[in-house]
Coordinates of C-alpha atoms in Angstrom, one line a residue:
X1 CA 6.1 -11.8 -12.6
X2 CA 6.2 -15.6 -12.2
X3 CA 8.9 -16.0 -14.9
X4 CA 11.2 -13.3 -13.5
X5 CA 14.5 -14.7 -12.2
X6 CA 15.6 -13.9 -8.7
X7 CA 17.7 -10.7 -8.8
X8 CA 16.5 -9.8 -12.3
X9 CA 14.5 -6.6 -12.5
X10 CA 11.4 -7.0 -14.7
X11 CA 11.8 -5.8 -18.3
X12 CA 9.2 -3.0 -18.0
X13 CA 11.2 -1.5 -15.1
X14 CA 14.6 -1.4 -16.7
X15 CA 15.7 2.2 -17.3
X16 CA 17.3 2.7 -20.7
X17 CA 17.3 6.5 -21.0
X18 CA 17.5 8.9 -18.1
X19 CA 15.9 12.2 -18.8
X20 CA 16.9 15.3 -17.0
X21 CA 14.9 16.4 -13.9
X22 CA 14.1 20.1 -13.7
X23 CA 13.9 20.6 -9.9
X24 CA 11.4 23.2 -8.8
X25 CA 13.0 24.6 -5.6
X26 CA 9.9 26.6 -4.7
X27 CA 7.7 23.5 -4.5
X28 CA 10.5 21.6 -2.7
X29 CA 10.6 24.4 -0.1
X30 CA 6.8 24.4 0.3
X31 CA 6.9 20.6 0.8
X32 CA 9.6 21.0 3.5
X33 CA 7.5 23.6 5.3
X34 CA 4.7 21.1 5.6
X35 CA 6.8 18.4 7.3
X36 CA 4.4 16.9 9.9
X37 CA 4.9 16.3 13.5
X38 CA 5.1 12.5 14.2
X39 CA 3.2 11.5 17.2
X40 CA 4.5 8.6 19.4
X41 CA 3.1 6.3 22.0
X42 CA 4.5 3.3 23.9
X43 CA 3.3 -0.2 23.3
X44 CA 4.3 -3.4 25.1
X45 CA 4.1 -7.1 24.1
X46 CA 1.0 -8.9 25.5
X47 CA 2.3 -12.5 25.7
X48 CA 4.9 -15.0 24.7
X49 CA 3.6 -17.4 22.1
X50 CA 4.4 -20.5 20.1
X51 CA 2.8 -21.5 16.8
X52 CA 1.1 -24.8 16.3
X53 CA 0.3 -26.4 13.0
X54 CA -3.3 -25.8 11.8
X55 CA -4.1 -27.0 8.3
X56 CA -7.4 -25.1 8.3
X57 CA -5.7 -21.7 8.9
X58 CA -4.5 -19.4 6.1
X59 CA -0.9 -19.6 7.3
X60 CA -1.3 -23.2 8.3
X61 CA -0.5 -22.4 11.9
X62 CA -2.1 -20.6 14.8
X63 CA -0.5 -18.7 17.7
X64 CA -0.8 -20.2 21.2
X65 CA 0.1 -18.0 24.3
X66 CA 2.5 -19.9 26.5
X67 CA 3.8 -17.4 29.0
X68 CA 2.8 -14.0 30.5
X69 CA 5.1 -11.0 30.0
X70 CA 5.8 -10.9 33.7
X71 CA 7.0 -14.5 33.6
X72 CA 9.0 -13.8 30.5
X73 CA 10.9 -10.9 32.1
X74 CA 12.1 -13.3 34.9
X75 CA 13.2 -16.0 32.6
X76 CA 16.9 -16.4 31.6
X77 CA 18.0 -17.4 28.1
X78 CA 21.3 -18.8 26.9
X79 CA 22.9 -19.9 23.7
X80 CA 20.5 -21.4 21.2
X81 CA 17.3 -20.3 23.0
X82 CA 14.6 -18.3 21.2
X83 CA 11.3 -16.8 22.1
X84 CA 8.5 -15.1 20.2
X85 CA 6.6 -12.1 21.6
X86 CA 3.2 -11.0 20.4
X87 CA 2.4 -7.3 20.6
X88 CA -1.3 -8.0 20.0
X89 CA -1.7 -6.0 16.8
X90 CA 0.4 -4.2 14.2
X91 CA 3.0 -1.6 15.2
X92 CA 5.3 0.8 13.4
X93 CA 8.1 2.2 15.5
X94 CA 11.3 1.8 17.4
X95 CA 12.2 -1.2 19.6
X96 CA 14.0 -1.0 22.9
X97 CA 14.5 -3.3 25.9
X98 CA 16.7 -3.8 29.0
X99 CA 19.1 -6.7 28.7
X100 CA 19.7 -8.1 32.1
X101 CA 22.2 -10.8 33.0
X102 CA 22.5 -13.8 35.3
X103 CA 25.7 -15.7 36.0
X104 CA 29.3 -15.5 37.2
X105 CA 30.5 -12.8 34.8
X106 CA 30.1 -11.5 31.3
X107 CA 33.2 -12.7 29.5
X108 CA 31.9 -12.4 25.9
X109 CA 29.4 -10.3 24.1
X110 CA 25.7 -11.3 23.9
X111 CA 24.9 -11.9 20.2
X112 CA 21.2 -11.7 19.4
X113 CA 19.1 -12.1 16.3
X114 CA 15.9 -10.0 16.3
X115 CA 13.3 -11.0 13.6
X116 CA 10.3 -8.7 13.2
X117 CA 7.1 -10.3 11.9
X118 CA 4.0 -8.8 10.3
X119 CA 2.6 -12.3 9.7
X120 CA 3.4 -15.8 11.2
X121 CA 5.6 -16.8 8.3
X122 CA 8.1 -14.1 9.2
X123 CA 8.8 -15.7 12.6
X124 CA 8.0 -19.3 12.0
X125 CA 10.3 -19.8 9.0
X126 CA 13.9 -18.9 8.1
X127 CA 14.0 -15.6 6.1
X128 CA 17.1 -16.7 4.4
X129 CA 17.6 -17.8 1.6
X130 CA 15.0 -15.7 -0.1
X131 CA 14.4 -16.1 -3.9
X132 CA 13.3 -12.7 -5.1
X133 CA 14.2 -9.9 -7.5
X134 CA 13.8 -7.3 -4.7
X135 CA 16.7 -6.7 -2.5
X136 CA 16.8 -9.0 0.5
X137 CA 18.2 -6.1 2.6
X138 CA 14.5 -5.4 3.2
X139 CA 14.1 -8.6 5.2
X140 CA 13.1 -7.6 8.7
X141 CA 15.9 -9.1 10.8
X142 CA 18.9 -7.8 12.7
X143 CA 21.9 -9.4 14.4
X144 CA 23.3 -7.3 17.2
X145 CA 26.2 -7.7 19.7
X146 CA 25.9 -6.2 23.2
X147 CA 29.3 -6.0 24.8
X148 CA 28.6 -4.8 28.3
X149 CA 25.7 -6.2 30.5
X150 CA 23.4 -5.2 31.9
X151 CA 22.5 -2.6 29.3
X152 CA 19.6 -0.7 27.8
X153 CA 19.3 -1.5 24.1
X154 CA 17.7 0.9 21.6
X155 CA 17.3 -0.3 18.0
X156 CA 18.0 2.7 15.7
X157 CA 15.9 1.5 12.8
X158 CA 12.1 1.7 12.5
X159 CA 10.3 -1.6 12.2
X160 CA 6.8 -2.6 11.1
X161 CA 5.6 -5.7 13.0
X162 CA 3.3 -7.5 15.3
X163 CA 5.5 -10.4 16.3
X164 CA 9.1 -10.3 17.5
X165 CA 11.3 -13.4 17.6
X166 CA 14.4 -13.1 19.8
X167 CA 17.1 -15.6 19.2
X168 CA 20.2 -15.9 21.5
X169 CA 22.9 -16.8 19.0
X170 CA 25.6 -16.8 21.6
X171 CA 26.6 -15.7 25.1
X172 CA 29.2 -17.8 27.0
X173 CA 28.8 -20.7 29.4
X174 CA 29.3 -18.3 32.3
X175 CA 26.1 -16.2 31.9
X176 CA 22.6 -16.0 30.5
X177 CA 20.4 -13.0 29.6
X178 CA 17.0 -11.6 30.5
X179 CA 14.8 -9.4 28.4
X180 CA 13.0 -6.8 30.5
X181 CA 10.8 -3.7 29.6
X182 CA 10.5 -4.7 26.0
X183 CA 8.6 -1.9 24.3
X184 CA 8.0 -0.2 21.0
X185 CA 7.7 3.6 20.6
X186 CA 5.1 3.6 17.9
X187 CA 5.0 6.5 15.5
X188 CA 2.6 8.1 13.0
X189 CA 1.5 11.4 11.6
X190 CA -1.9 10.4 13.1
X191 CA -2.1 10.8 16.9
X192 CA -3.9 8.2 19.0
X193 CA -6.4 11.0 20.0
X194 CA -7.2 11.8 16.3
X195 CA -7.5 8.1 15.4
X196 CA -10.0 7.6 18.3
X197 CA -12.0 10.6 17.3
X198 CA -13.0 9.3 13.8
X199 CA -16.7 8.7 13.9
X200 CA -17.8 5.1 14.0
X201 CA -19.2 3.5 10.9
X202 CA -22.9 3.5 11.3
X203 CA -23.8 0.0 10.1
X204 CA -25.0 -3.1 11.8
X205 CA -22.8 -5.4 9.7
X206 CA -20.0 -6.3 12.1
X207 CA -17.8 -7.5 9.2
X208 CA -18.0 -4.1 7.5
X209 CA -17.1 -2.4 10.8
X210 CA -14.0 -4.7 11.1
X211 CA -13.0 -4.0 7.5
X212 CA -13.3 -0.3 8.1
X213 CA -11.3 -0.4 11.4
X214 CA -8.4 -2.4 9.8
X215 CA -8.4 0.0 6.8
X216 CA -7.9 2.9 9.2
X217 CA -5.1 1.1 11.0
X218 CA -3.4 0.4 7.7
X219 CA -3.7 4.0 6.7
X220 CA -2.5 5.3 10.1
X221 CA 0.6 3.1 10.0
X222 CA 1.4 4.3 6.5
X223 CA 1.0 8.0 7.3
X224 CA 4.5 9.1 8.4
X225 CA 6.4 12.1 7.0
X226 CA 4.7 11.2 3.7
X227 CA 2.0 8.7 2.8
X228 CA 4.3 5.7 2.6
X229 CA 3.4 2.8 0.4
X230 CA 4.4 0.4 3.2
X231 CA 6.1 1.0 6.5
X232 CA 8.0 -2.2 6.1
X233 CA 8.9 -1.9 2.4
X234 CA 9.5 0.4 0.4
X235 CA 8.8 3.3 2.9
X236 CA 8.4 5.6 -0.1
X237 CA 5.9 7.9 -1.6
X238 CA 4.3 6.4 -4.7
X239 CA 1.8 8.4 -6.8
X240 CA -0.7 5.6 -7.3
X241 CA -0.8 4.7 -3.6
X242 CA -1.0 8.4 -2.7
X243 CA -4.2 8.9 -4.6
X244 CA -6.0 6.0 -2.8
X245 CA -4.6 6.9 0.6
X246 CA -5.7 10.5 0.2
X247 CA -9.2 9.4 -0.6
X248 CA -9.4 7.2 2.5
X249 CA -7.8 10.1 4.6
X250 CA -10.5 12.6 3.5
X251 CA -13.1 10.2 5.0
X252 CA -11.2 9.5 8.2
X253 CA -8.3 11.6 9.6
X254 CA -8.7 14.6 7.3
X255 CA -5.0 15.5 7.2
X256 CA -5.0 17.8 4.2
X257 CA -1.6 19.2 4.9
X258 CA 0.1 15.8 4.5
X259 CA -1.6 15.4 1.1
X260 CA -0.5 18.9 0.1
X261 CA 3.1 18.1 1.1
X262 CA 3.1 15.0 -1.0
X263 CA 1.7 16.8 -4.1
X264 CA 4.4 19.4 -3.8
X265 CA 7.1 16.7 -3.5
X266 CA 6.1 15.2 -6.8
X267 CA 5.6 18.6 -8.4
X268 CA 9.1 19.6 -7.3
X269 CA 10.7 16.9 -9.5
X270 CA 9.3 17.0 -13.1
X271 CA 11.4 15.7 -15.9
X272 CA 12.2 17.9 -18.9
X273 CA 9.3 16.2 -20.8
X274 CA 6.9 17.2 -17.9
X275 CA 6.4 13.7 -16.6
X276 CA 6.6 13.0 -12.9
X277 CA 8.4 10.2 -11.1
X278 CA 6.2 7.3 -9.9
X279 CA 7.8 7.6 -6.5
X280 CA 10.2 9.9 -4.7
X281 CA 12.9 9.6 -2.1
X282 CA 12.9 12.0 0.9
X283 CA 16.3 11.0 2.2
X284 CA 19.2 11.7 2.3
X285 CA 17.8 14.5 0.1
X286 CA 14.7 14.9 -2.1
X287 CA 15.2 13.1 -5.3
X288 CA 13.2 11.2 -8.0
X289 CA 13.3 7.4 -8.3
X290 CA 14.1 6.0 -11.7
X291 CA 10.6 4.6 -12.0
X292 CA 8.2 6.4 -14.4
X293 CA 4.8 4.7 -14.8
X294 CA 2.4 6.1 -17.4
X295 CA -0.8 5.5 -15.3
X296 CA 0.7 6.9 -12.1
X297 CA 1.8 10.0 -14.0
X298 CA -1.6 10.5 -15.4
X299 CA -3.2 10.1 -12.0
X300 CA -1.5 13.2 -10.6
X301 CA -4.2 15.5 -12.0
X302 CA -7.1 13.5 -10.4
X303 CA -5.2 13.5 -7.1
X304 CA -5.0 17.3 -7.2
X305 CA -8.7 17.4 -8.1
X306 CA -9.7 15.2 -5.2
X307 CA -7.5 17.3 -2.8
X308 CA -9.1 20.5 -4.0
X309 CA -12.6 19.2 -3.6
X310 CA -11.9 17.8 -0.1
X311 CA -9.9 20.7 1.3
X312 CA -11.3 23.7 -0.6
X313 CA -7.7 24.8 -1.3
X314 CA -8.0 26.3 -4.8
X315 CA -4.8 28.3 -4.4
X316 CA -2.6 25.1 -4.4
X317 CA -4.5 23.7 -7.3
X318 CA -3.9 26.8 -9.4
X319 CA -0.2 26.7 -8.5
X320 CA 0.0 23.1 -9.5
X321 CA -2.0 23.4 -12.7
X322 CA 1.0 23.6 -15.1
X323 CA 2.3 20.4 -13.4
X324 CA -1.0 18.7 -13.9
X325 CA -1.0 19.4 -17.6
X326 CA 2.7 18.3 -17.9
X327 CA 2.0 15.1 -16.1
X328 CA -0.5 14.0 -18.8
X329 CA 1.9 14.3 -21.7
X330 CA 3.4 10.8 -21.4
X331 CA -0.1 9.2 -21.4
X332 CA -1.4 11.3 -24.3
X333 CA 1.6 10.3 -26.4
X334 CA 0.0 6.8 -26.5
X335 CA -3.1 7.9 -28.3
X336 CA -3.5 7.5 -32.1
X337 CA -5.3 10.0 -34.3
X338 CA -8.6 8.4 -33.4
X339 CA -8.0 8.7 -29.6
X340 CA -7.3 5.0 -29.0
X341 CA -4.7 4.1 -26.5
X342 CA -1.8 1.8 -27.6
X343 CA 0.5 0.4 -25.0
X344 CA 3.3 -0.3 -27.4
X345 CA 3.5 3.4 -28.5
X346 CA 6.5 3.7 -26.1
X347 CA 8.4 1.4 -23.9
X348 CA 7.2 3.2 -20.8
X349 CA 5.9 1.1 -17.9
X350 CA 2.1 0.7 -17.8
X351 CA 1.1 -0.9 -14.4
X352 CA -2.6 -1.3 -13.5
X353 CA -1.8 -4.3 -11.4
X354 CA 0.8 -7.0 -10.7
X355 CA -1.3 -9.7 -12.5
X356 CA 1.1 -11.7 -14.6
X357 CA 0.3 -11.4 -18.3
X358 CA -2.2 -8.6 -18.0
X359 CA -3.0 -6.8 -21.3
X360 CA -3.1 -3.1 -20.5
X361 CA -4.5 -1.4 -23.7
X362 CA -8.1 -1.4 -22.7
X363 CA -7.5 -0.7 -19.0
X364 CA -5.1 2.1 -19.8
X365 CA -7.6 3.6 -22.3
X366 CA -10.1 3.8 -19.5
X367 CA -7.7 5.2 -17.0
X368 CA -6.5 8.0 -19.3
X369 CA -10.1 8.8 -20.3
X370 CA -10.9 8.9 -16.6
X371 CA -8.0 11.2 -15.9
X372 CA -8.8 13.6 -18.7
X373 CA -12.4 13.9 -17.4
X374 CA -11.2 14.6 -13.9
X375 CA -8.7 17.2 -15.0
X376 CA -11.5 18.9 -17.0
X377 CA -13.5 19.0 -13.8
X378 CA -10.5 20.5 -12.0
X379 CA -10.2 23.2 -14.7
X380 CA -13.8 24.2 -14.2
X381 CA -13.4 24.3 -10.5
X382 CA -10.4 26.7 -10.6
X383 CA -11.6 28.7 -13.6
X384 CA -9.1 27.4 -16.1
X385 CA -9.9 26.6 -19.8
X386 CA -11.0 23.0 -20.1
X387 CA -8.0 21.3 -21.8
X388 CA -9.2 17.9 -22.9
X389 CA -12.8 18.3 -24.2
X390 CA -11.9 17.1 -27.7
X391 CA -9.7 14.3 -26.4
X392 CA -12.5 13.0 -24.1
X393 CA -14.9 13.0 -27.1
X394 CA -12.4 11.1 -29.2
X395 CA -11.5 8.6 -26.5
X396 CA -15.1 7.9 -25.6
X397 CA -15.9 7.0 -29.2
X398 CA -12.7 5.0 -29.5
X399 CA -13.6 3.0 -26.4
X400 CA -16.1 1.1 -28.5
X401 CA -13.1 -0.5 -30.3
X402 CA -12.4 -2.5 -27.1
X403 CA -16.1 -3.6 -26.7
X404 CA -17.2 -7.1 -27.6
X405 CA -20.9 -6.7 -28.0
X406 CA -21.6 -10.4 -28.3
X407 CA -20.0 -11.1 -24.9
X408 CA -20.9 -7.7 -23.3
X409 CA -17.3 -7.1 -22.1
X410 CA -14.3 -5.0 -23.0
X411 CA -11.4 -6.9 -24.5
X412 CA -7.7 -6.0 -24.8
X413 CA -4.7 -6.9 -26.8
X414 CA -4.1 -9.3 -29.7
X415 CA -5.6 -12.2 -27.7
X416 CA -8.7 -10.2 -26.9
X417 CA -8.1 -10.8 -23.2
X418 CA -10.9 -10.3 -20.7
X419 CA -9.7 -8.9 -17.4
X420 CA -11.4 -7.4 -14.4
X421 CA -9.0 -4.4 -14.6
X422 CA -10.1 -3.5 -18.2
X423 CA -13.8 -3.4 -17.2
X424 CA -13.1 -1.5 -14.0
X425 CA -11.2 1.4 -15.6
X426 CA -13.5 1.7 -18.6
X427 CA -16.4 1.6 -16.1
X428 CA -14.9 4.3 -13.9
X429 CA -14.3 6.4 -17.1
X430 CA -17.9 6.2 -18.1
X431 CA -16.9 4.8 -21.5
X432 CA -20.5 3.6 -21.9
X433 CA -23.8 3.9 -20.1
X434 CA -24.1 2.7 -16.5
X435 CA -26.0 -0.5 -17.3
X436 CA -23.5 -1.6 -20.0
X437 CA -20.5 -0.8 -17.8
X438 CA -21.9 -2.7 -14.8
X439 CA -22.8 -5.6 -17.1
X440 CA -19.2 -5.7 -18.4
X441 CA -17.7 -5.7 -14.9
X442 CA -20.0 -8.4 -13.6
X443 CA -19.6 -10.5 -16.7
X444 CA -15.8 -10.5 -16.4
X445 CA -16.1 -11.4 -12.7
X446 CA -18.3 -14.4 -13.6
X447 CA -16.0 -15.6 -16.3
X448 CA -13.5 -18.2 -14.8
X449 CA -11.1 -17.5 -17.7
X450 CA -11.0 -13.8 -17.1
X451 CA -7.8 -12.3 -15.7
X452 CA -8.4 -11.5 -12.0
X453 CA -6.5 -8.9 -10.1
X454 CA -3.7 -9.7 -7.6
X455 CA -3.5 -6.6 -5.6
X456 CA -5.9 -4.5 -3.5
X457 CA -4.9 -1.6 -5.7
X458 CA -6.7 -3.3 -8.7
X459 CA -9.5 -4.8 -6.5
X460 CA -10.3 -1.3 -5.3
X461 CA -10.9 0.0 -8.8
X462 CA -13.1 -3.0 -9.6
X463 CA -15.1 -2.3 -6.4
X464 CA -15.4 1.4 -7.1
X465 CA -16.3 0.6 -10.7
X466 CA -19.2 -1.5 -9.5
X467 CA -20.4 1.1 -7.1
X468 CA -20.2 4.0 -9.5
X469 CA -22.2 2.1 -12.1
X470 CA -25.1 1.0 -9.9
X471 CA -23.6 -2.2 -8.5
X472 CA -23.5 -1.2 -4.8
X473 CA -24.6 -4.6 -3.6
X474 CA -22.0 -6.3 -5.8
X475 CA -19.4 -3.8 -4.4
X476 CA -20.2 -4.8 -0.9
X477 CA -20.1 -8.5 -1.8
X478 CA -16.6 -8.1 -3.3
X479 CA -15.4 -6.1 -0.3
X480 CA -16.5 -8.8 2.1
X481 CA -15.0 -11.6 0.0
X482 CA -11.7 -9.9 -0.6
X483 CA -10.9 -7.6 2.3
X484 CA -13.1 -9.7 4.5
X485 CA -11.0 -12.7 3.3
X486 CA -7.9 -11.0 4.7
X487 CA -9.7 -10.3 8.0
X488 CA -10.6 -14.0 8.2
X489 CA -7.0 -14.9 7.4
X490 CA -5.9 -12.9 10.5
X491 CA -4.9 -9.5 9.1
X492 CA -4.2 -6.7 11.5
X493 CA -3.6 -4.4 8.6
X494 CA -4.4 -5.0 4.9
X495 CA -1.7 -6.4 2.6
X496 CA 0.1 -5.6 -0.5
X497 CA -1.4 -8.6 -2.3
X498 CA -3.8 -11.3 -1.3
X499 CA -5.0 -14.6 -2.9
X500 CA -7.4 -16.5 -0.8
X501 CA -6.3 -19.7 -2.4
X502 CA -2.6 -19.2 -2.1
X503 CA -1.1 -17.6 1.0
X504 CA 2.3 -17.4 -0.7
X505 CA 1.2 -15.5 -3.8
X506 CA 3.6 -12.7 -4.4
X507 CA 4.7 -10.5 -7.4
X508 CA 8.3 -10.7 -6.0
X509 CA 8.9 -14.5 -6.1
X510 CA 9.2 -15.0 -2.3
X511 CA 6.4 -14.0 0.1
X512 CA 8.9 -12.9 2.7
X513 CA 9.4 -9.7 0.7
X514 CA 5.7 -8.8 0.7
X515 CA 4.5 -5.8 2.6
X516 CA 1.7 -6.8 5.0
X517 CA 0.7 -3.2 5.8
X518 CA 0.3 -1.6 2.5
X519 CA -1.1 1.8 1.5
X520 CA -3.1 0.8 -1.6
X521 CA -5.2 -1.7 0.5
X522 CA -6.7 1.0 2.8
X523 CA -9.6 2.1 0.6
X524 CA -12.6 0.2 2.1
X525 CA -12.9 3.2 4.5
X526 CA -13.3 5.4 1.5
X527 CA -15.7 3.1 -0.2
X528 CA -17.9 2.7 2.9
X529 CA -17.7 6.2 4.2
X530 CA -17.7 8.0 0.8
X531 CA -18.8 6.1 -2.3
X532 CA -21.4 3.9 -0.5
X533 CA -22.4 6.3 2.2
X534 CA -25.9 7.1 0.9
X535 CA -26.5 3.6 -0.1
X536 CA -25.6 2.2 3.3
X537 CA -27.7 4.8 5.1
X538 CA -30.7 3.9 2.9
X539 CA -30.2 0.2 3.5
X540 CA -30.1 0.8 7.3
X541 CA -33.5 2.4 7.2
X542 CA -35.2 -0.4 5.2

């Protein structure tokens, strides 16, 4: 996305033709009946901090406590003053505080700027101007006016943050203000009791324990009335994120009803061609976004299959079966007579990752083959005719078109690009034997010219591709390097994108519009507790 101008939507996201949505009212009603109770709890800041330059740190600064909260509540602030509070870890919820006053009288409103920070950059730099093609209305700051003091102030919007910078833009010469009882009412579909009840990860490696813990916090903070992609931005239900969140949820919180609700929300909004929106809006009423992504659409079926395996709820899977088949049509339209995927068959958006310049043919071939196999398994599970046996056979044979035997990797596009994502998806699809798939993934990872992923979404599929093909040790190594790299960088929750060599790397132009608690980054808990469970148990006993 590097060459996208600020304010200009990327070409693959521009909507040229809007197909009619055929709303399924029954599914919408079922989703509504599954609306979860949001649990809430009160959290307070732990200290007043300042940031000092630190060239060795990921964000080139480090927080230094300068004042206790009790001291802070007794301190008066006037025009031009500002202070940064640290809540100690990530929070999603509603801010409130008591605004006290000291002076002769209040002869003008108190004007405040509140800036909510997930990372130090949010509160150490000016958020404006922000060069990005995503709307800057997502930037987490507010200017408020309080007319009558003293007053209790309750912010109506929900925020996602660890740090809170309070700036006094103006009062009057006759008074100053005090901030007392600053608190956040944190919210999640996961209660504190349920979060605490998740069994501990039984490994001796402290780094893996930390990665698992942060994964769970990331997932918890994204679990609201739906599985949000990020509680800071976009606060929406995206299909690709949902699949990964649901997998992590099955290994931790086990909230099957929230997954079921989200499946019904998507199934309620098919287009006339059967395809499903890549994301949906809950408010002000249930509606589809204009985004339709081929790979997300295809992943609906595997998400239903994972849910059915985890929950044992065959009835829902049977009810959603026609939607599962319809959601594959857009992907299958890209196959030629030999079963080979062609990205240019339609202008539809193929995602895989935000890596700039990623060739998607090979990776999409693997993803669609994977989805067909998973849907065939779902059919067998719920006693339906297997729909894609012939397609799987054709696509498995056609996968060899992408294989470069001399280099032992899959290549994609006219430049025969080698990317981690291509190897990951063809490996997950079982396009070749385990040894060949593992060799392809590790060869690409060792090639400095290969296209690397940018997002945890793509890194997850590389990690799982390694583990599923006999590379459990390589999977653990990748996890400790990538997600462990975020831990070392100071992450309280895992991020939308991460580049250990560039703290400002972003698909959106400006890092201030990144989401630093993001759904698709929560999967280490699934990898550690699900995919690698037996391997880790065996390693513990050796």
